[in-house]
Short mmCIF file of C-alpha atoms in Angstrom, two decimals:
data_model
loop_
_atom_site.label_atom_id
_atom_site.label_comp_id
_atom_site.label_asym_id
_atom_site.label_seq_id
_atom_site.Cartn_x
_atom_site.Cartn_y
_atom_site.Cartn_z
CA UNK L 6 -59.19 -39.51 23.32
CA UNK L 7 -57.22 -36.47 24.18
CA UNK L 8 -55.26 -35.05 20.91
CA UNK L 9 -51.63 -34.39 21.47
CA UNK L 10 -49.65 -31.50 19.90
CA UNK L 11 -47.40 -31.98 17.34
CA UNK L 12 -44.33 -31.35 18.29
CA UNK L 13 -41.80 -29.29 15.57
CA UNK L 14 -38.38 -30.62 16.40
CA UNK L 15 -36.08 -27.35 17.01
CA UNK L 16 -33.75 -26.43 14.79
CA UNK L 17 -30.33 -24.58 16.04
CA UNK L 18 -29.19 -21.78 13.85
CA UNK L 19 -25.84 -21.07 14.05
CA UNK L 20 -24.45 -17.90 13.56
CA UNK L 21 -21.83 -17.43 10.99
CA UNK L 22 -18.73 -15.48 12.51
CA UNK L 23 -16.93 -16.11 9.52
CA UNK L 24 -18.31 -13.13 8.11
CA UNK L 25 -15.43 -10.16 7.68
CA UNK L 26 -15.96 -6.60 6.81
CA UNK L 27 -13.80 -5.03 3.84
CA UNK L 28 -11.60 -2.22 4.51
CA UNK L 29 -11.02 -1.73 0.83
CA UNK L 30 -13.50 -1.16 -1.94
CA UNK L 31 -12.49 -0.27 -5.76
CA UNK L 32 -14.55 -0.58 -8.13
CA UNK L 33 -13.92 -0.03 -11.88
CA UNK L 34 -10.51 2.35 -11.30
CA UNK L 35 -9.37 3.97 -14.58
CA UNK L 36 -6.18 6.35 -13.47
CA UNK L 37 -4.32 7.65 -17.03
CA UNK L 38 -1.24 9.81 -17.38
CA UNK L 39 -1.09 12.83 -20.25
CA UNK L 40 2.98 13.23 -21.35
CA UNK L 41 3.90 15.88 -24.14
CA UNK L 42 6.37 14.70 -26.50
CA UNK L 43 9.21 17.53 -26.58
CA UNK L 44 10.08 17.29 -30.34
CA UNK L 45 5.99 17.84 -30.57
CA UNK L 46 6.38 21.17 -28.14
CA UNK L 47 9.19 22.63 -30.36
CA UNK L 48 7.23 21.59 -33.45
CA UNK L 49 4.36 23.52 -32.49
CA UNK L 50 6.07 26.66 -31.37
CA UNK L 51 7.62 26.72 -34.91
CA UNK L 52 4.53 25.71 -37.11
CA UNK L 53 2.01 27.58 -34.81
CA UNK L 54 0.31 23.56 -34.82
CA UNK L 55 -1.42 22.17 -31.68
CA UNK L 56 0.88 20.20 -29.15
CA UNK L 57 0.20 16.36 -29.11
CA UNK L 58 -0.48 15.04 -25.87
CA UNK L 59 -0.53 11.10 -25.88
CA UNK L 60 -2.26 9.00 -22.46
CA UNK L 61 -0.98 6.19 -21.15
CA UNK L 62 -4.24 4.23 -18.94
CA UNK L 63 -1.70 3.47 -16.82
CA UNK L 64 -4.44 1.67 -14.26
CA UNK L 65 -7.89 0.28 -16.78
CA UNK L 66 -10.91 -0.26 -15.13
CA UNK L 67 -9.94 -2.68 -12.21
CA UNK L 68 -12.51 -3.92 -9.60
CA UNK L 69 -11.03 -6.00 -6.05
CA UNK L 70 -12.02 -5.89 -2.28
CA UNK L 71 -9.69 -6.26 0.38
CA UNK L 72 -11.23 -7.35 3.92
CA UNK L 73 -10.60 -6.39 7.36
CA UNK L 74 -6.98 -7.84 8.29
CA UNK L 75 -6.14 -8.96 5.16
CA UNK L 76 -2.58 -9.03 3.44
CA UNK L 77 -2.81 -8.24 0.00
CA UNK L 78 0.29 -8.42 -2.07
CA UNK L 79 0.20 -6.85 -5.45
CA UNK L 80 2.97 -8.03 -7.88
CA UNK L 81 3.60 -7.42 -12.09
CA UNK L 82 6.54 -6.24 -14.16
CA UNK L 83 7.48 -2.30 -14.83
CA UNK L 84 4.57 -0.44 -15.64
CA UNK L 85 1.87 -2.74 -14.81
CA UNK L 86 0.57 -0.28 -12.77
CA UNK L 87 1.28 -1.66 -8.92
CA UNK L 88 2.36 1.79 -7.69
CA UNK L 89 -0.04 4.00 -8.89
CA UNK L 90 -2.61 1.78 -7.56
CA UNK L 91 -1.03 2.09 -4.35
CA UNK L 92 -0.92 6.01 -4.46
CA UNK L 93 -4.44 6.28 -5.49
CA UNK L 94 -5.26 4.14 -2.07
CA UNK L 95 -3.42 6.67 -0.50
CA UNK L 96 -4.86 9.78 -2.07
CA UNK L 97 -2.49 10.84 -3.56
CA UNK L 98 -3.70 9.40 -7.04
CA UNK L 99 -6.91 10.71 -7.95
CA UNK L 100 -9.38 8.45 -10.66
CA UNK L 101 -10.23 9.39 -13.98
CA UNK L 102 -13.12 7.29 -12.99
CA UNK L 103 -14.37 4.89 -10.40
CA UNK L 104 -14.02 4.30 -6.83
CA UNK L 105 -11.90 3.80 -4.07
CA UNK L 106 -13.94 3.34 -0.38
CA UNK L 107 -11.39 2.83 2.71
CA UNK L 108 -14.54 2.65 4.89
CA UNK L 109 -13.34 5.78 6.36
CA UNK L 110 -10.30 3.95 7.81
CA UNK L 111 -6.56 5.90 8.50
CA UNK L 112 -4.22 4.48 6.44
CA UNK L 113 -0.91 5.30 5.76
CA UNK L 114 1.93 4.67 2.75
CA UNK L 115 5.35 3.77 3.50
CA UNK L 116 7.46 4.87 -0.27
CA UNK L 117 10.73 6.22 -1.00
CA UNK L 118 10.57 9.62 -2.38
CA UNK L 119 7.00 10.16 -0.86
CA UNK L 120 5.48 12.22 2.50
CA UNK L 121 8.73 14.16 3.33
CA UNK L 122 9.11 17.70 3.33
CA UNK L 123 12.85 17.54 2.28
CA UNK L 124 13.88 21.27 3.71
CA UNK L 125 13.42 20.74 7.15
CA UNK L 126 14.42 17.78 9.90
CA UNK L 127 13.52 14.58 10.42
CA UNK L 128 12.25 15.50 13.75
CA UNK L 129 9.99 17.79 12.31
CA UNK L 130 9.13 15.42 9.79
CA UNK L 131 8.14 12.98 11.87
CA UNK L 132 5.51 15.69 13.25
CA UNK L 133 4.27 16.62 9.92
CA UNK L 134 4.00 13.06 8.58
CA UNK L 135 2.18 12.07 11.91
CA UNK L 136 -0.30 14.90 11.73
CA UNK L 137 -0.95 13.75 8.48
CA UNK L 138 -1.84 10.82 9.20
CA UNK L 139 -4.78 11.80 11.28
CA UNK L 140 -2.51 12.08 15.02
CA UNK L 141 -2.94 14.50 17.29
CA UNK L 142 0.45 16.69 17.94
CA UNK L 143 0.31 14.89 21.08
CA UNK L 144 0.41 11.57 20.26
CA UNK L 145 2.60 12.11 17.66
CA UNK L 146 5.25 13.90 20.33
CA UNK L 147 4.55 10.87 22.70
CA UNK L 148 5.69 8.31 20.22
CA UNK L 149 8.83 10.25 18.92
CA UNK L 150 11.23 9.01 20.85
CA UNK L 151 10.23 5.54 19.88
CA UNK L 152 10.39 6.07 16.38
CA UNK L 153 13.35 8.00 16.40
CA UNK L 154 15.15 5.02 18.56
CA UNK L 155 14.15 2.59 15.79
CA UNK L 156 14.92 4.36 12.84
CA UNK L 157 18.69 4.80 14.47
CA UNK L 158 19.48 7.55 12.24
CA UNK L 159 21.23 9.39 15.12
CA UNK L 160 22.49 13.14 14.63
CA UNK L 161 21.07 13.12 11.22
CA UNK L 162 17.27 12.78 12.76
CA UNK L 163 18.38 16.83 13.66
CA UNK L 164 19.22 17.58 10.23
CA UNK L 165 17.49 18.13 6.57
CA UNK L 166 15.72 15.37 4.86
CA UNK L 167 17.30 16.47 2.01
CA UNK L 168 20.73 15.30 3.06
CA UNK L 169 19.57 11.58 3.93
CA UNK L 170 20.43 9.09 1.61
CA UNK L 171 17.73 6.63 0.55
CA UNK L 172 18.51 4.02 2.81
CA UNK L 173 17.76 6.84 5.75
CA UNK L 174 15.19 8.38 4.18
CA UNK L 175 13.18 4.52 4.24
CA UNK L 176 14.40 3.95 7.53
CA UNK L 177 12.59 7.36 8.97
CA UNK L 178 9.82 6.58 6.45
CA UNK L 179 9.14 2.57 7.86
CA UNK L 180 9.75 3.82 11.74
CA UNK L 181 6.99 6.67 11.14
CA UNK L 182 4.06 4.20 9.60
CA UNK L 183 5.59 1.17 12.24
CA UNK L 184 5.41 3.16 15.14
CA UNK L 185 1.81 5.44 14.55
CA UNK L 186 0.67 1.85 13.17
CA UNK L 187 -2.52 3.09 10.58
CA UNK L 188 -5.47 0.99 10.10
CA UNK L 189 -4.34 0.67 6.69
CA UNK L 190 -0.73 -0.17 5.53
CA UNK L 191 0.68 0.79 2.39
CA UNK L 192 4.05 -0.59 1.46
CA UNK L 193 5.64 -0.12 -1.97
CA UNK L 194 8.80 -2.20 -1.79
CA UNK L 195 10.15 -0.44 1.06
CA UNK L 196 11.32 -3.58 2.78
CA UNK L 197 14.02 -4.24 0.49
CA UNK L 198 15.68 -0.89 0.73
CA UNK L 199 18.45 -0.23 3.59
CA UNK L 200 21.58 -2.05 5.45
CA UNK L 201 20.78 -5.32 6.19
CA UNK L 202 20.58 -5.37 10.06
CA UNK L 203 17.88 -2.47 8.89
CA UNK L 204 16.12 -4.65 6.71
CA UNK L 205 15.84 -7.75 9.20
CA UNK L 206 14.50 -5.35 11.99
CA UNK L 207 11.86 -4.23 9.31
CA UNK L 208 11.46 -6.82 7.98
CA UNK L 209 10.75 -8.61 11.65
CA UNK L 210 8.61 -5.59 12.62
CA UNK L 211 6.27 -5.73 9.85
CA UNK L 212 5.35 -9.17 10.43
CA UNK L 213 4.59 -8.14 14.05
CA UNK L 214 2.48 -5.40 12.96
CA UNK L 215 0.70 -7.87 10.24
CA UNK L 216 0.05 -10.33 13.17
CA UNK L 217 -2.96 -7.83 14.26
CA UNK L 218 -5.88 -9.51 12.72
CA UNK L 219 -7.26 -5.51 13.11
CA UNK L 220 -4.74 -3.99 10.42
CA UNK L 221 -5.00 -4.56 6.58
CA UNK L 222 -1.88 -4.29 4.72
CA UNK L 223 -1.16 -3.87 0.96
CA UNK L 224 1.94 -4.59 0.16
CA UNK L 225 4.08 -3.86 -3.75
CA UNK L 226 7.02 -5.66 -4.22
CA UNK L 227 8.79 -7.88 -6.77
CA UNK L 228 9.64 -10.16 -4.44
CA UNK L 229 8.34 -13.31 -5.02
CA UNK L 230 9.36 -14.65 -1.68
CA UNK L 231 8.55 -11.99 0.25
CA UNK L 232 5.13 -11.87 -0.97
CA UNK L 233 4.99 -15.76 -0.46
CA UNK L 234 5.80 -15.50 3.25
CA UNK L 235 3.71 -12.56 4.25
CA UNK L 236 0.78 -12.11 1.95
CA UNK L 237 -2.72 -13.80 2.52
CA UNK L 238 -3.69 -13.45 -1.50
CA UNK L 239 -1.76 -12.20 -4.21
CA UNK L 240 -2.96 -9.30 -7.29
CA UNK L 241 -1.02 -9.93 -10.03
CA UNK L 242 -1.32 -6.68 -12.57
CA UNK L 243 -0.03 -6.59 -16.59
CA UNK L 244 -0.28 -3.91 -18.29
CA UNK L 245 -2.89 -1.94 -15.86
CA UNK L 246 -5.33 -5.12 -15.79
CA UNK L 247 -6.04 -7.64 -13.03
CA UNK L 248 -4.24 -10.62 -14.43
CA UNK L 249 -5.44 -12.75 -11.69
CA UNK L 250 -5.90 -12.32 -8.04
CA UNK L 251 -6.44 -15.34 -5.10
CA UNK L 252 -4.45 -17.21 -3.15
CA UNK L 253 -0.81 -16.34 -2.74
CA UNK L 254 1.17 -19.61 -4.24
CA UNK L 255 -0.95 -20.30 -7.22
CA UNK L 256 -0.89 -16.65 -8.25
CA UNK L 257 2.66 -16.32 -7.78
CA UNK L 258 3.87 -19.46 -9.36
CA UNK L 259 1.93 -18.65 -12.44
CA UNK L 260 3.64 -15.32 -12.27
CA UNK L 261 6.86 -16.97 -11.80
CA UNK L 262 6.46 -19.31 -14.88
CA UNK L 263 5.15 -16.50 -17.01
CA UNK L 264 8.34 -14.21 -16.58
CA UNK L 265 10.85 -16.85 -16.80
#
């Protein structure tokens, strides 16, 4: 009798593609701010006492990933802390303790009041800023006249920052980040600022840029409807604290309910 081999039925592995990288890592991110009381200055000058300096933890130890292509939209009242997490992404924030890993990813923030050197042009801004940023003067002089097109700012891209008004000062800041296009996108409620044919050709451009599954975006804003139609998950921060962060409509209607 001849013996036949078993035969072990083959099983088919599939691979999981689901799988995405982060782009963002933080991990327990304290950021605090010292402020000197002025009656505590003059009070010290005149009693030879020590100045009190009182801290404000304006971000306390918060922990969230944010993958590859991702939207993140990060929403709370005054103070909660949204745009100082935002400016520590950036760099420009740097943590009492913690971490912040950007998986060595360019990235880019688009706030008023932030990344201009106010004395000279906005042409010559838009080299600085782009150099910045990690460009090449080259590429940065290749994509100038494109940015300068969209921003539409006219004679005034020839003269000082300094004169712009805040509407053109977003304007140059949202063509510069649009146009270079980072691998990471910073927005702190620029999208709201500007005339309103501005705002729908922003507004229409960032959802183009947000389309490339490539590009992770964080976006600040107290829009509720704004984060609703462009964010993949929601952060909601109170009082430097995650409150809660996951997916976009649950998060926001419990933020909705809480401040009404």
């Amino acid at each position: 009798m001849i013996e036949q081999e078993a035969r072990i039925p083959s099983v088919e592995i599939e691979e999981n593609t689901d799988i995405v990288e982060n782009a963002i890592e933080v991990r327990n991110l304290v950021i605090g701010y010292k402020s000197v009381q002025a009656y505590s200055i003059k009070k010290s000058l005149l009693k030879l006492k020590k100045v009190q300096v009182d801290e404000f933890i304006a971000v306390n130890d918060v922990s969230f990933d944010v993958k590859k292509g991702e939207i993140l939209g990060i929403i709370g009242k005054n103070g909660s802390g949204k745009s100082t997490m935002l400016k520590a992404l950036a760099g420009i924030f740097s943590p009492d303790s913690g971490t912040i890993d950007l998986k060595g990813h360019t990235v880019s923030l688009l706030s008023i009041g932030v990344g201009f050197e106010k004395q000279v042009t906005g042409r010559e801004n838009i080299l600085l800023s782009g150099m910045l940023l990690g460009f090449s003067e080259e590429e940065v002089r290749a994509k100038m006249p494109e940015i300068i097109k969209f921003a539409g700012l006219g004679k005034f891209i020839d003269m000082p920052v300094k004169t712009y008004s805040s509407g053109m000062y977003s304007k140059l800041a949202f063509s510069i980040t649009a146009i270079l296009e980072t691998e990471i996108m910073l927005i702190d409620e620029v999208l709201s600022v500007g005339d309103e044919k501005f705002k729908r050709k922003s507004y229409s451009k960032m959802k183009e840029l947000i389309s490339n599954k490539d590009r992770t975006v964080v976006i600040v804003s107290h829009s509720i409807s704004t984060l609703r139609d462009l964010c993949d998950k929601v952060m909601w921060m109170h009082e430097g604290k995650i409150r809660r962060i996951g997916e976009k409509n649950s998060v926001l209607d419990e933020y909705k309910e809480f401040m009404s």
